[in-house]
PDB file of C-alpha atoms and ligand atoms in Angstrom:
ATOM      1  CA  MET A   1      24.508   5.812 -33.406  1.00 46.00           C
ATOM      2  CA  MET A   2      21.677   6.370 -30.962  1.00 60.00           C
ATOM      3  CA  GLY A   3      18.493   7.758 -32.535  1.00 71.00           C
ATOM      4  CA  LYS A   4      17.457  11.212 -31.391  1.00 75.00           C
ATOM      5  CA  VAL A   5      14.087  12.893 -31.255  1.00 74.00           C
ATOM      6  CA  ALA A   6      13.878  15.525 -34.020  1.00 85.00           C
ATOM      7  CA  LEU A   7      12.466  18.733 -32.550  1.00 90.00           C
ATOM      8  CA  ASP A   8      11.454  21.938 -34.228  1.00 94.00           C
ATOM      9  CA  LEU A   9      11.838  24.786 -31.763  1.00 94.00           C
ATOM     10  CA  GLY A  10      12.320  27.493 -34.370  1.00 95.00           C
ATOM     11  CA  GLY A  11      11.140  30.901 -33.155  1.00 95.00           C
ATOM     12  CA  LYS A  12      11.137  29.827 -29.517  1.00 96.00           C
ATOM     13  CA  THR A  13      13.173  31.410 -26.750  1.00 97.00           C
ATOM     14  CA  ALA A  14      14.648  29.456 -23.860  1.00 97.00           C
ATOM     15  CA  LEU A  15      16.477  30.004 -20.596  1.00 98.00           C
ATOM     16  CA  VAL A  16      18.605  27.199 -19.142  1.00 98.00           C
ATOM     17  CA  THR A  17      20.063  27.586 -15.645  1.00 98.00           C
ATOM     18  CA  GLY A  18      23.290  25.757 -14.922  1.00 98.00           C
ATOM     19  CA  GLY A  19      23.875  25.720 -18.674  1.00 98.00           C
ATOM     20  CA  GLY A  20      27.641  25.835 -18.277  1.00 98.00           C
ATOM     21  CA  SER A  21      28.167  22.140 -17.625  1.00 97.00           C
ATOM     22  CA  GLY A  22      26.742  18.635 -17.658  1.00 96.00           C
ATOM     23  CA  ILE A  23      23.003  18.223 -18.089  1.00 96.00           C
ATOM     24  CA  GLY A  24      22.358  21.970 -18.571  1.00 97.00           C
ATOM     25  CA  LEU A  25      25.012  22.170 -21.265  1.00 97.00           C
ATOM     26  CA  ALA A  26      23.474  19.206 -23.120  1.00 95.00           C
ATOM     27  CA  ILE A  27      20.023  20.810 -22.829  1.00 96.00           C
ATOM     28  CA  ALA A  28      21.292  24.152 -24.166  1.00 97.00           C
ATOM     29  CA  GLU A  29      22.916  22.343 -27.120  1.00 97.00           C
ATOM     30  CA  LEU A  30      19.769  20.382 -27.853  1.00 95.00           C
ATOM     31  CA  LEU A  31      17.488  23.427 -27.695  1.00 95.00           C
ATOM     32  CA  ALA A  32      19.804  25.559 -29.839  1.00 97.00           C
ATOM     33  CA  GLY A  33      20.318  22.676 -32.275  1.00 96.00           C
ATOM     34  CA  SER A  34      16.532  22.484 -32.624  1.00 94.00           C
ATOM     35  CA  GLY A  35      16.227  26.135 -33.590  1.00 96.00           C
ATOM     36  CA  ALA A  36      15.551  27.871 -30.261  1.00 97.00           C
ATOM     37  CA  SER A  37      17.306  31.050 -29.137  1.00 98.00           C
ATOM     38  CA  VAL A  38      18.886  30.130 -25.835  1.00 98.00           C
ATOM     39  CA  ALA A  39      19.915  32.124 -22.779  1.00 98.00           C
ATOM     40  CA  VAL A  40      22.610  30.192 -20.930  1.00 98.00           C
ATOM     41  CA  LEU A  41      22.716  31.114 -17.252  1.00 98.00           C
ATOM     42  CA  ASP A  42      25.447  29.924 -14.923  1.00 98.00           C
ATOM     43  CA  ARG A  43      27.467  31.323 -12.039  1.00 98.00           C
ATOM     44  CA  ASN A  44      30.618  30.269 -13.871  1.00 98.00           C
ATOM     45  CA  GLU A  45      31.258  32.933 -16.514  1.00 98.00           C
ATOM     46  CA  THR A  46      33.958  30.969 -18.334  1.00 98.00           C
ATOM     47  CA  ALA A  47      31.616  28.012 -18.638  1.00 98.00           C
ATOM     48  CA  VAL A  48      28.852  30.250 -20.001  1.00 98.00           C
ATOM     49  CA  ASN A  49      31.169  31.541 -22.713  1.00 98.00           C
ATOM     50  CA  GLU A  50      32.357  28.043 -23.581  1.00 98.00           C
ATOM     51  CA  THR A  51      28.763  26.842 -23.904  1.00 98.00           C
ATOM     52  CA  LEU A  52      27.814  29.806 -26.083  1.00 98.00           C
ATOM     53  CA  LYS A  53      30.730  29.136 -28.447  1.00 97.00           C
ATOM     54  CA  GLY A  54      29.475  25.602 -29.067  1.00 97.00           C
ATOM     55  CA  LEU A  55      25.801  26.432 -29.713  1.00 98.00           C
ATOM     56  CA  LYS A  56      24.342  26.144 -33.206  1.00 97.00           C
ATOM     57  CA  GLY A  57      22.710  29.245 -34.653  1.00 96.00           C
ATOM     58  CA  ASP A  58      23.080  32.767 -33.385  1.00 92.00           C
ATOM     59  CA  GLY A  59      21.199  35.197 -31.199  1.00 94.00           C
ATOM     60  CA  HIS A  60      21.958  33.270 -28.017  1.00 98.00           C
ATOM     61  CA  LEU A  61      22.571  35.050 -24.738  1.00 98.00           C
ATOM     62  CA  GLY A  62      25.091  34.465 -21.935  1.00 98.00           C
ATOM     63  CA  LEU A  63      24.095  35.325 -18.375  1.00 98.00           C
ATOM     64  CA  GLU A  64      26.408  35.120 -15.390  1.00 98.00           C
ATOM     65  CA  ALA A  65      24.230  34.749 -12.307  1.00 98.00           C
ATOM     66  CA  ASP A  66      23.922  32.865  -9.042  1.00 98.00           C
ATOM     67  CA  VAL A  67      20.437  31.317  -8.900  1.00 98.00           C
ATOM     68  CA  ALA A  68      20.394  31.661  -5.113  1.00 98.00           C
ATOM     69  CA  ARG A  69      20.570  35.465  -5.427  1.00 98.00           C
ATOM     70  CA  GLU A  70      17.342  37.248  -6.260  1.00 98.00           C
ATOM     71  CA  GLN A  71      19.102  40.313  -7.694  1.00 98.00           C
ATOM     72  CA  ASP A  72      21.164  38.157 -10.032  1.00 98.00           C
ATOM     73  CA  ILE A  73      18.098  36.398 -11.435  1.00 98.00           C
ATOM     74  CA  GLN A  74      16.207  39.656 -11.719  1.00 98.00           C
ATOM     75  CA  LYS A  75      19.023  41.232 -13.726  1.00 98.00           C
ATOM     76  CA  ALA A  76      19.344  38.150 -15.937  1.00 98.00           C
ATOM     77  CA  LEU A  77      15.644  38.216 -16.736  1.00 98.00           C
ATOM     78  CA  VAL A  78      15.742  41.912 -17.577  1.00 98.00           C
ATOM     79  CA  ARG A  79      18.338  41.014 -20.192  1.00 98.00           C
ATOM     80  CA  CYS A  80      16.082  38.248 -21.562  1.00 98.00           C
ATOM     81  CA  GLN A  81      13.189  40.695 -21.683  1.00 97.00           C
ATOM     82  CA  GLU A  82      15.238  43.321 -23.506  1.00 97.00           C
ATOM     83  CA  ARG A  83      16.286  40.725 -26.056  1.00 96.00           C
ATOM     84  CA  TRP A  84      13.068  38.748 -26.579  1.00 96.00           C
ATOM     85  CA  ALA A  85      10.150  40.203 -24.564  1.00 93.00           C
ATOM     86  CA  HIS A  86       8.874  36.666 -23.914  1.00 96.00           C
ATOM     87  CA  LEU A  87      10.109  33.275 -22.806  1.00 97.00           C
ATOM     88  CA  ASP A  88       8.740  29.989 -24.168  1.00 96.00           C
ATOM     89  CA  ILE A  89      10.997  27.458 -22.478  1.00 96.00           C
ATOM     90  CA  LEU A  90      12.470  27.566 -18.976  1.00 96.00           C
ATOM     91  CA  VAL A  91      14.796  24.828 -17.747  1.00 97.00           C
ATOM     92  CA  ILE A  92      15.511  25.009 -14.017  1.00 97.00           C
ATOM     93  CA  ASN A  93      18.577  22.820 -13.830  1.00 98.00           C
ATOM     94  CA  ALA A  94      21.313  24.572 -11.793  1.00 98.00           C
ATOM     95  CA  GLY A  95      22.092  22.528  -8.712  1.00 98.00           C
ATOM     96  CA  ILE A  96      24.771  21.254  -6.388  1.00 98.00           C
ATOM     97  CA  ASN A  97      25.237  18.043  -4.452  1.00 98.00           C
ATOM     98  CA  GLY A  98      26.585  20.044  -1.517  1.00 98.00           C
ATOM     99  CA  VAL A  99      27.827  18.370   1.657  1.00 98.00           C
ATOM    100  CA  TRP A 100      27.005  14.719   2.297  1.00 97.00           C
ATOM    101  CA  CYS A 101      27.826  13.655   5.878  1.00 97.00           C
ATOM    102  CA  PRO A 102      26.228  12.251   9.046  1.00 97.00           C
ATOM    103  CA  LEU A 103      23.288  14.422  10.113  1.00 98.00           C
ATOM    104  CA  GLY A 104      24.851  15.336  13.452  1.00 97.00           C
ATOM    105  CA  GLU A 105      27.883  16.732  11.654  1.00 98.00           C
ATOM    106  CA  LEU A 106      26.040  18.732   8.990  1.00 98.00           C
ATOM    107  CA  GLU A 107      26.552  22.438   9.634  1.00 98.00           C
ATOM    108  CA  THR A 108      23.479  24.649   9.384  1.00 98.00           C
ATOM    109  CA  ALA A 109      25.279  26.786   6.819  1.00 98.00           C
ATOM    110  CA  GLU A 110      25.908  23.662   4.719  1.00 98.00           C
ATOM    111  CA  TRP A 111      22.215  22.717   4.835  1.00 98.00           C
ATOM    112  CA  ASP A 112      21.272  26.289   3.911  1.00 98.00           C
ATOM    113  CA  GLN A 113      23.704  26.369   0.993  1.00 98.00           C
ATOM    114  CA  THR A 114      22.205  23.262  -0.643  1.00 98.00           C
ATOM    115  CA  MET A 115      18.683  24.555  -0.113  1.00 98.00           C
ATOM    116  CA  ALA A 116      19.606  28.022  -1.368  1.00 98.00           C
ATOM    117  CA  VAL A 117      20.915  26.785  -4.700  1.00 98.00           C
ATOM    118  CA  ASN A 118      18.596  23.835  -5.333  1.00 98.00           C
ATOM    119  CA  LEU A 119      15.312  24.997  -3.825  1.00 98.00           C
ATOM    120  CA  ARG A 120      15.360  28.768  -3.393  1.00 98.00           C
ATOM    121  CA  GLY A 121      16.998  28.935  -6.829  1.00 98.00           C
ATOM    122  CA  THR A 122      14.102  26.954  -8.296  1.00 98.00           C
ATOM    123  CA  PHE A 123      11.552  29.227  -6.641  1.00 98.00           C
ATOM    124  CA  LEU A 124      13.318  32.447  -7.631  1.00 98.00           C
ATOM    125  CA  THR A 125      13.859  31.394 -11.226  1.00 98.00           C
ATOM    126  CA  LEU A 126      10.249  30.459 -11.896  1.00 98.00           C
ATOM    127  CA  LYS A 127       8.746  33.282  -9.866  1.00 98.00           C
ATOM    128  CA  LEU A 128      10.793  35.978 -11.549  1.00 98.00           C
ATOM    129  CA  ALA A 129      10.363  34.459 -15.032  1.00 98.00           C
ATOM    130  CA  LEU A 130       6.558  34.436 -14.748  1.00 98.00           C
ATOM    131  CA  PRO A 131       5.912  37.771 -16.505  1.00 98.00           C
ATOM    132  CA  LEU A 132       7.965  36.598 -19.498  1.00 98.00           C
ATOM    133  CA  LEU A 133       6.425  33.100 -19.536  1.00 97.00           C
ATOM    134  CA  ARG A 134       2.920  34.544 -19.342  1.00 98.00           C
ATOM    135  CA  GLN A 135       3.380  36.444 -22.597  1.00 97.00           C
ATOM    136  CA  ARG A 136       2.717  33.361 -24.741  1.00 96.00           C
ATOM    137  CA  GLY A 137       2.491  30.447 -22.299  1.00 95.00           C
ATOM    138  CA  GLY A 138       5.359  27.982 -22.200  1.00 93.00           C
ATOM    139  CA  SER A 139       7.096  24.924 -20.859  1.00 94.00           C
ATOM    140  CA  VAL A 140       8.997  24.759 -17.593  1.00 95.00           C
ATOM    141  CA  SER A 141      11.175  21.744 -16.804  1.00 95.00           C
ATOM    142  CA  VAL A 142      12.701  21.282 -13.371  1.00 95.00           C
ATOM    143  CA  VAL A 143      15.658  18.908 -13.060  1.00 96.00           C
ATOM    144  CA  ALA A 144      15.239  17.076  -9.734  1.00 96.00           C
ATOM    145  CA  SER A 145      16.698  13.604  -9.051  1.00 95.00           C
ATOM    146  CA  ILE A 146      15.917  10.044  -8.050  1.00 93.00           C
ATOM    147  CA  ASN A 147      17.436  11.056  -4.691  1.00 94.00           C
ATOM    148  CA  GLY A 148      14.652  12.064  -2.324  1.00 95.00           C
ATOM    149  CA  THR A 149      11.976  10.867  -4.711  1.00 94.00           C
ATOM    150  CA  ARG A 150      12.659   7.172  -5.356  1.00 91.00           C
ATOM    151  CA  MET A 151      15.954   6.556  -3.650  1.00 92.00           C
ATOM    152  CA  PHE A 152      16.909   7.229  -0.053  1.00 93.00           C
ATOM    153  CA  ASN A 153      20.088   5.226   0.432  1.00 91.00           C
ATOM    154  CA  ASN A 154      22.676   7.788  -0.555  1.00 93.00           C
ATOM    155  CA  TYR A 155      23.833   8.145   3.023  1.00 94.00           C
ATOM    156  CA  GLY A 156      24.374  11.667   4.259  1.00 97.00           C
ATOM    157  CA  ALA A 157      22.761  13.308   1.215  1.00 97.00           C
ATOM    158  CA  THR A 158      19.880  14.474   3.403  1.00 98.00           C
ATOM    159  CA  ALA A 159      19.875  18.142   2.419  1.00 98.00           C
ATOM    160  CA  TYR A 160      20.271  17.252  -1.260  1.00 98.00           C
ATOM    161  CA  ALA A 161      17.484  14.648  -1.160  1.00 97.00           C
ATOM    162  CA  CYS A 162      15.146  17.052   0.657  1.00 98.00           C
ATOM    163  CA  SER A 163      15.831  19.799  -1.875  1.00 98.00           C
ATOM    164  CA  LYS A 164      15.061  17.400  -4.727  1.00 97.00           C
ATOM    165  CA  ALA A 165      11.865  16.068  -3.112  1.00 97.00           C
ATOM    166  CA  ALA A 166      10.738  19.648  -2.603  1.00 98.00           C
ATOM    167  CA  GLN A 167      11.376  20.440  -6.275  1.00 97.00           C
ATOM    168  CA  VAL A 168       8.857  17.731  -7.189  1.00 96.00           C
ATOM    169  CA  ALA A 169       6.242  19.275  -4.894  1.00 97.00           C
ATOM    170  CA  PHE A 170       7.092  22.724  -6.263  1.00 97.00           C
ATOM    171  CA  ALA A 171       6.593  21.527  -9.846  1.00 95.00           C
ATOM    172  CA  LYS A 172       3.230  19.921  -9.028  1.00 95.00           C
ATOM    173  CA  MET A 173       1.949  22.945  -7.116  1.00 96.00           C
ATOM    174  CA  THR A 174       2.940  25.352  -9.856  1.00 96.00           C
ATOM    175  CA  ALA A 175       1.730  23.055 -12.692  1.00 95.00           C
ATOM    176  CA  LEU A 176      -1.768  23.352 -11.289  1.00 96.00           C
ATOM    177  CA  GLU A 177      -1.586  27.053 -10.489  1.00 96.00           C
ATOM    178  CA  LEU A 178      -0.103  28.063 -13.836  1.00 96.00           C
ATOM    179  CA  ALA A 179      -2.224  25.828 -16.084  1.00 95.00           C
ATOM    180  CA  PRO A 180      -4.696  28.658 -16.818  1.00 94.00           C
ATOM    181  CA  ASP A 181      -1.729  30.721 -18.093  1.00 96.00           C
ATOM    182  CA  ARG A 182      -0.864  27.880 -20.520  1.00 94.00           C
ATOM    183  CA  ILE A 183       2.370  27.324 -18.648  1.00 95.00           C
ATOM    184  CA  ARG A 184       3.204  23.633 -18.315  1.00 94.00           C
ATOM    185  CA  VAL A 185       5.507  22.599 -15.470  1.00 94.00           C
ATOM    186  CA  ASN A 186       7.172  19.196 -15.454  1.00 94.00           C
ATOM    187  CA  VAL A 187       9.918  17.630 -13.403  1.00 94.00           C
ATOM    188  CA  VAL A 188      12.625  15.263 -14.629  1.00 93.00           C
ATOM    189  CA  CYS A 189      14.373  12.922 -12.197  1.00 92.00           C
ATOM    190  CA  PRO A 190      17.673  11.596 -13.550  1.00 93.00           C
ATOM    191  CA  GLY A 191      19.657   8.757 -12.012  1.00 91.00           C
ATOM    192  CA  ALA A 192      23.478   8.768 -12.075  1.00 91.00           C
ATOM    193  CA  ILE A 193      24.586  10.889 -15.035  1.00 94.00           C
ATOM    194  CA  ASP A 194      28.169  11.481 -16.115  1.00 94.00           C
ATOM    195  CA  THR A 195      28.752  15.244 -15.502  1.00 95.00           C
ATOM    196  CA  ASN A 196      30.952  17.516 -13.356  1.00 95.00           C
ATOM    197  CA  ILE A 197      28.641  17.326 -10.345  1.00 94.00           C
ATOM    198  CA  ASP A 198      31.380  15.666  -8.285  1.00 92.00           C
ATOM    199  CA  GLN A 199      33.000  19.113  -8.168  1.00 93.00           C
ATOM    200  CA  SER A 200      30.044  20.402  -6.143  1.00 93.00           C
ATOM    201  CA  THR A 201      30.117  17.417  -3.781  1.00 95.00           C
ATOM    202  CA  THR A 202      31.794  17.212  -0.386  1.00 96.00           C
ATOM    203  CA  MET A 203      31.623  13.832   1.355  1.00 95.00           C
ATOM    204  CA  ARG A 204      32.618  13.512   5.023  1.00 96.00           C
ATOM    205  CA  ASN A 205      32.681  10.483   7.331  1.00 94.00           C
ATOM    206  CA  LEU A 206      30.040   8.546   5.436  1.00 94.00           C
ATOM    207  CA  GLU A 207      31.557   5.257   6.591  1.00 93.00           C
ATOM    208  CA  LYS A 208      30.094   6.049  10.026  1.00 94.00           C
ATOM    209  CA  ILE A 209      26.518   5.766   8.755  1.00 92.00           C
ATOM    210  CA  ALA A 210      26.544   3.555   5.651  1.00 89.00           C
ATOM    211  CA  LEU A 211      24.883   0.162   6.183  1.00 84.00           C
ATOM    212  CA  PRO A 212      26.095  -3.023   4.480  1.00 76.00           C
ATOM    213  CA  PRO A 213      24.338  -3.536   1.130  1.00 75.00           C
ATOM    214  CA  LYS A 214      23.001  -6.983   2.062  1.00 79.00           C
ATOM    215  CA  LYS A 215      19.940  -8.300   0.281  1.00 80.00           C
ATOM    216  CA  GLY A 216      16.843  -8.260   2.475  1.00 83.00           C
ATOM    217  CA  TYR A 217      18.618  -6.479   5.347  1.00 89.00           C
ATOM    218  CA  VAL A 218      16.267  -4.763   7.821  1.00 91.00           C
ATOM    219  CA  PRO A 219      18.045  -1.676   9.264  1.00 90.00           C
ATOM    220  CA  LEU A 220      15.749  -1.136  12.249  1.00 92.00           C
ATOM    221  CA  THR A 221      16.323  -4.624  13.678  1.00 93.00           C
ATOM    222  CA  LYS A 222      19.898  -5.251  12.502  1.00 90.00           C
ATOM    223  CA  GLY A 223      18.568  -7.671   9.899  1.00 90.00           C
ATOM    224  CA  LYS A 224      15.833  -9.498  11.807  1.00 93.00           C
ATOM    225  CA  ALA A 225      12.546  -9.902   9.888  1.00 91.00           C
ATOM    226  CA  GLY A 226       9.377  -8.326  11.246  1.00 93.00           C
ATOM    227  CA  THR A 227       6.521 -10.339  12.715  1.00 92.00           C
ATOM    228  CA  ALA A 228       3.030 -10.979  11.397  1.00 93.00           C
ATOM    229  CA  GLU A 229       1.708  -9.369  14.608  1.00 91.00           C
ATOM    230  CA  GLN A 230       3.417  -6.093  13.697  1.00 92.00           C
ATOM    231  CA  VAL A 231       1.460  -6.005  10.429  1.00 92.00           C
ATOM    232  CA  ALA A 232      -1.713  -7.036  12.275  1.00 91.00           C
ATOM    233  CA  GLN A 233      -1.243  -4.121  14.713  1.00 93.00           C
ATOM    234  CA  VAL A 234      -1.354  -1.659  11.842  1.00 92.00           C
ATOM    235  CA  ILE A 235      -4.373  -3.326  10.237  1.00 93.00           C
ATOM    236  CA  GLY A 236      -6.094  -3.267  13.634  1.00 90.00           C
ATOM    237  CA  PHE A 237      -5.446   0.441  13.913  1.00 92.00           C
ATOM    238  CA  LEU A 238      -6.771   1.048  10.362  1.00 92.00           C
ATOM    239  CA  ALA A 239      -9.874  -0.999  11.186  1.00 91.00           C
ATOM    240  CA  SER A 240     -10.591   1.078  14.279  1.00 90.00           C
ATOM    241  CA  ASP A 241     -12.358   4.413  14.695  1.00 93.00           C
ATOM    242  CA  ALA A 242      -8.975   5.901  15.628  1.00 91.00           C
ATOM    243  CA  ALA A 243      -8.232   5.811  11.883  1.00 90.00           C
ATOM    244  CA  ALA A 244     -11.581   7.385  10.898  1.00 92.00           C
ATOM    245  CA  HIS A 245      -9.986  10.026   8.683  1.00 94.00           C
ATOM    246  CA  ILE A 246      -7.232   7.933   7.121  1.00 90.00           C
ATOM    247  CA  THR A 247      -7.736   6.800   3.529  1.00 90.00           C
ATOM    248  CA  GLY A 248      -5.661   6.547   0.376  1.00 88.00           C
ATOM    249  CA  THR A 249      -2.482   6.283   2.420  1.00 90.00           C
ATOM    250  CA  GLU A 250       0.321   3.742   2.198  1.00 90.00           C
ATOM    251  CA  ILE A 251       1.956   2.519   5.377  1.00 88.00           C
ATOM    252  CA  TYR A 252       5.150   0.523   5.091  1.00 88.00           C
ATOM    253  CA  VAL A 253       5.799  -1.946   7.865  1.00 91.00           C
ATOM    254  CA  ASP A 254       9.353  -2.803   6.954  1.00 92.00           C
ATOM    255  CA  GLY A 255      11.865  -1.455   9.477  1.00 91.00           C
ATOM    256  CA  ALA A 256      13.299   0.836   6.745  1.00 88.00           C
ATOM    257  CA  GLN A 257      14.169  -2.180   4.551  1.00 90.00           C
ATOM    258  CA  SER A 258      12.758  -0.613   1.389  1.00 86.00           C
ATOM    259  CA  LEU A 259      14.563   2.674   2.072  1.00 88.00           C
ATOM    260  CA  LEU A 260      17.821   0.740   2.015  1.00 87.00           C
ATOM    261  CA  GLY A 261      16.791  -0.570  -1.396  1.00 79.00           C
ATOM    262  CA  THR A 262      17.646  -4.211  -0.741  1.00 62.00           C
TER     263      THR A 262
HETATM  264  P1  LIG B 301      27.307  19.970 -13.135  1.00 54.05           P
HETATM  265  O1  LIG B 301      28.055  20.332 -11.893  1.00 54.05           O
HETATM  266  O2  LIG B 301      28.035  19.302 -14.254  1.00 54.05           O
HETATM  267  O3  LIG B 301      26.596  21.284 -13.712  1.00 54.05           O
HETATM  268  C1  LIG B 301      25.877  22.154 -12.880  1.00 54.05           C
HETATM  269  C2  LIG B 301      26.046  23.567 -13.381  1.00 54.05           C
HETATM  270  O4  LIG B 301      25.269  24.409 -12.527  1.00 54.05           O
HETATM  271  C3  LIG B 301      27.496  24.064 -13.305  1.00 54.05           C
HETATM  272  O5  LIG B 301      27.863  24.696 -14.520  1.00 54.05           O
HETATM  273  C4  LIG B 301      27.480  25.057 -12.149  1.00 54.05           C
HETATM  274  O6  LIG B 301      28.406  26.139 -12.311  1.00 54.05           O
HETATM  275  C5  LIG B 301      26.044  25.539 -12.181  1.00 54.05           C
HETATM  276  N1  LIG B 301      25.633  26.061 -10.889  1.00 54.05           N
HETATM  277  C6  LIG B 301      25.796  25.484  -9.673  1.00 54.05           C
HETATM  278  N2  LIG B 301      25.333  26.287  -8.721  1.00 54.05           N
HETATM  279  C7  LIG B 301      24.854  27.396  -9.347  1.00 54.05           C
HETATM  280  C8  LIG B 301      24.286  28.598  -8.882  1.00 54.05           C
HETATM  281  N3  LIG B 301      24.116  28.841  -7.587  1.00 54.05           N
HETATM  282  N4  LIG B 301      23.901  29.520  -9.791  1.00 54.05           N
HETATM  283  C9  LIG B 301      24.102  29.309 -11.111  1.00 54.05           C
HETATM  284  N5  LIG B 301      24.674  28.198 -11.600  1.00 54.05           N
HETATM  285  C10 LIG B 301      25.051  27.257 -10.722  1.00 54.05           C
HETATM  286  O7  LIG B 301      26.099  19.091 -12.629  1.00 54.05           O
HETATM  287  P2  LIG B 301      24.913  18.292 -13.399  1.00 54.05           P
HETATM  288  O8  LIG B 301      25.061  16.872 -13.063  1.00 54.05           O
HETATM  289  O9  LIG B 301      24.806  18.688 -14.789  1.00 54.05           O
HETATM  290  O10 LIG B 301      23.663  18.840 -12.558  1.00 54.05           O
HETATM  291  C11 LIG B 301      22.567  19.526 -13.127  1.00 54.05           C
HETATM  292  C12 LIG B 301      21.308  19.174 -12.347  1.00 54.05           C
HETATM  293  O11 LIG B 301      21.052  17.789 -12.492  1.00 54.05           O
HETATM  294  C13 LIG B 301      21.403  19.454 -10.861  1.00 54.05           C
HETATM  295  O12 LIG B 301      20.204  20.053 -10.426  1.00 54.05           O
HETATM  296  C14 LIG B 301      21.557  18.078 -10.250  1.00 54.05           C
HETATM  297  O13 LIG B 301      21.043  18.000  -8.948  1.00 54.05           O
HETATM  298  C15 LIG B 301      20.748  17.248 -11.239  1.00 54.05           C
HETATM  299  N6  LIG B 301      21.060  15.816 -11.228  1.00 54.05           N
HETATM  300  C16 LIG B 301      22.318  15.364 -11.572  1.00 54.05           C
HETATM  301  C17 LIG B 301      22.593  14.009 -11.538  1.00 54.05           C
HETATM  302  C18 LIG B 301      23.939  13.447 -11.899  1.00 54.05           C
HETATM  303  O14 LIG B 301      24.197  12.270 -11.628  1.00 54.05           O
HETATM  304  N7  LIG B 301      24.817  14.216 -12.494  1.00 54.05           N
HETATM  305  C19 LIG B 301      21.563  13.028 -11.133  1.00 54.05           C
HETATM  306  C20 LIG B 301      20.297  13.622 -10.791  1.00 54.05           C
HETATM  307  C21 LIG B 301      20.068  14.957 -10.846  1.00 54.05           C
END
């Protein structure tokens, strides 16, 4: 059996969004199994109840809410406040894959939906939980992804990848701002994990944009390698006064080869 980290979270209170399934469910189980009192928030009420039934210990709380809706989160946090008056652990995990398709076919409403759940939901959850987190300080974990942070070759997942990249920026901005309140903010970026996320995924016409996974393939030039002069051009620019304010910056000269991951 795989070894597990033994945690003692006795006396701590936690809120896990998207706790009805997959990663959020596993987090809720781990926190409760380590002694924390856990509020399980999910838009799927049945899933919330199922999660609650399986949690060790008692005193846990089920919250049906859509993280994209400010009123829902507000109401959920009022219930946490009534129960505990403070929050020590916040896990911002609820998310959807949304629609993956060629950019020209992505409806504005589809873009907005992914951003509303993944990014606005992240903002709303942390913002509205601040008064409770500030009571004793605490730990916030945001579940982002390798998509949009390390990996860019999931064709058509543009809205998803952007929402996940933005979560990383959000976590870094708020980690700095909230440090004086003894609130730590971290971001976790999982790769492929076996969950129910396929149910929140719609894929359309991806064959139109997917490139062949050929080692060393250069997308911009249909496979042709770049030239030494193209690298020299960039170095020349950096050496010139036109680049007087540029420092500490990486520039890839690779025709999108590294984005393809080959
Ligand atoms: P899942 O689909 O198994 O669970 C997500 C849960 O969030 C579901 O119970 C769903 O009802 C809930 N949810 C969705 N939208 C919601 C909303 N608007 N309000 C409240 N609850 C909502 O998915 P999984 O894989 O556990 O995903 C959790 C997080 O992990 C997501 O943020 C996802 O982007 C991230 N992730 C997942 C990966 C994977 O391969 N499964 C890889 C990288 C990141």
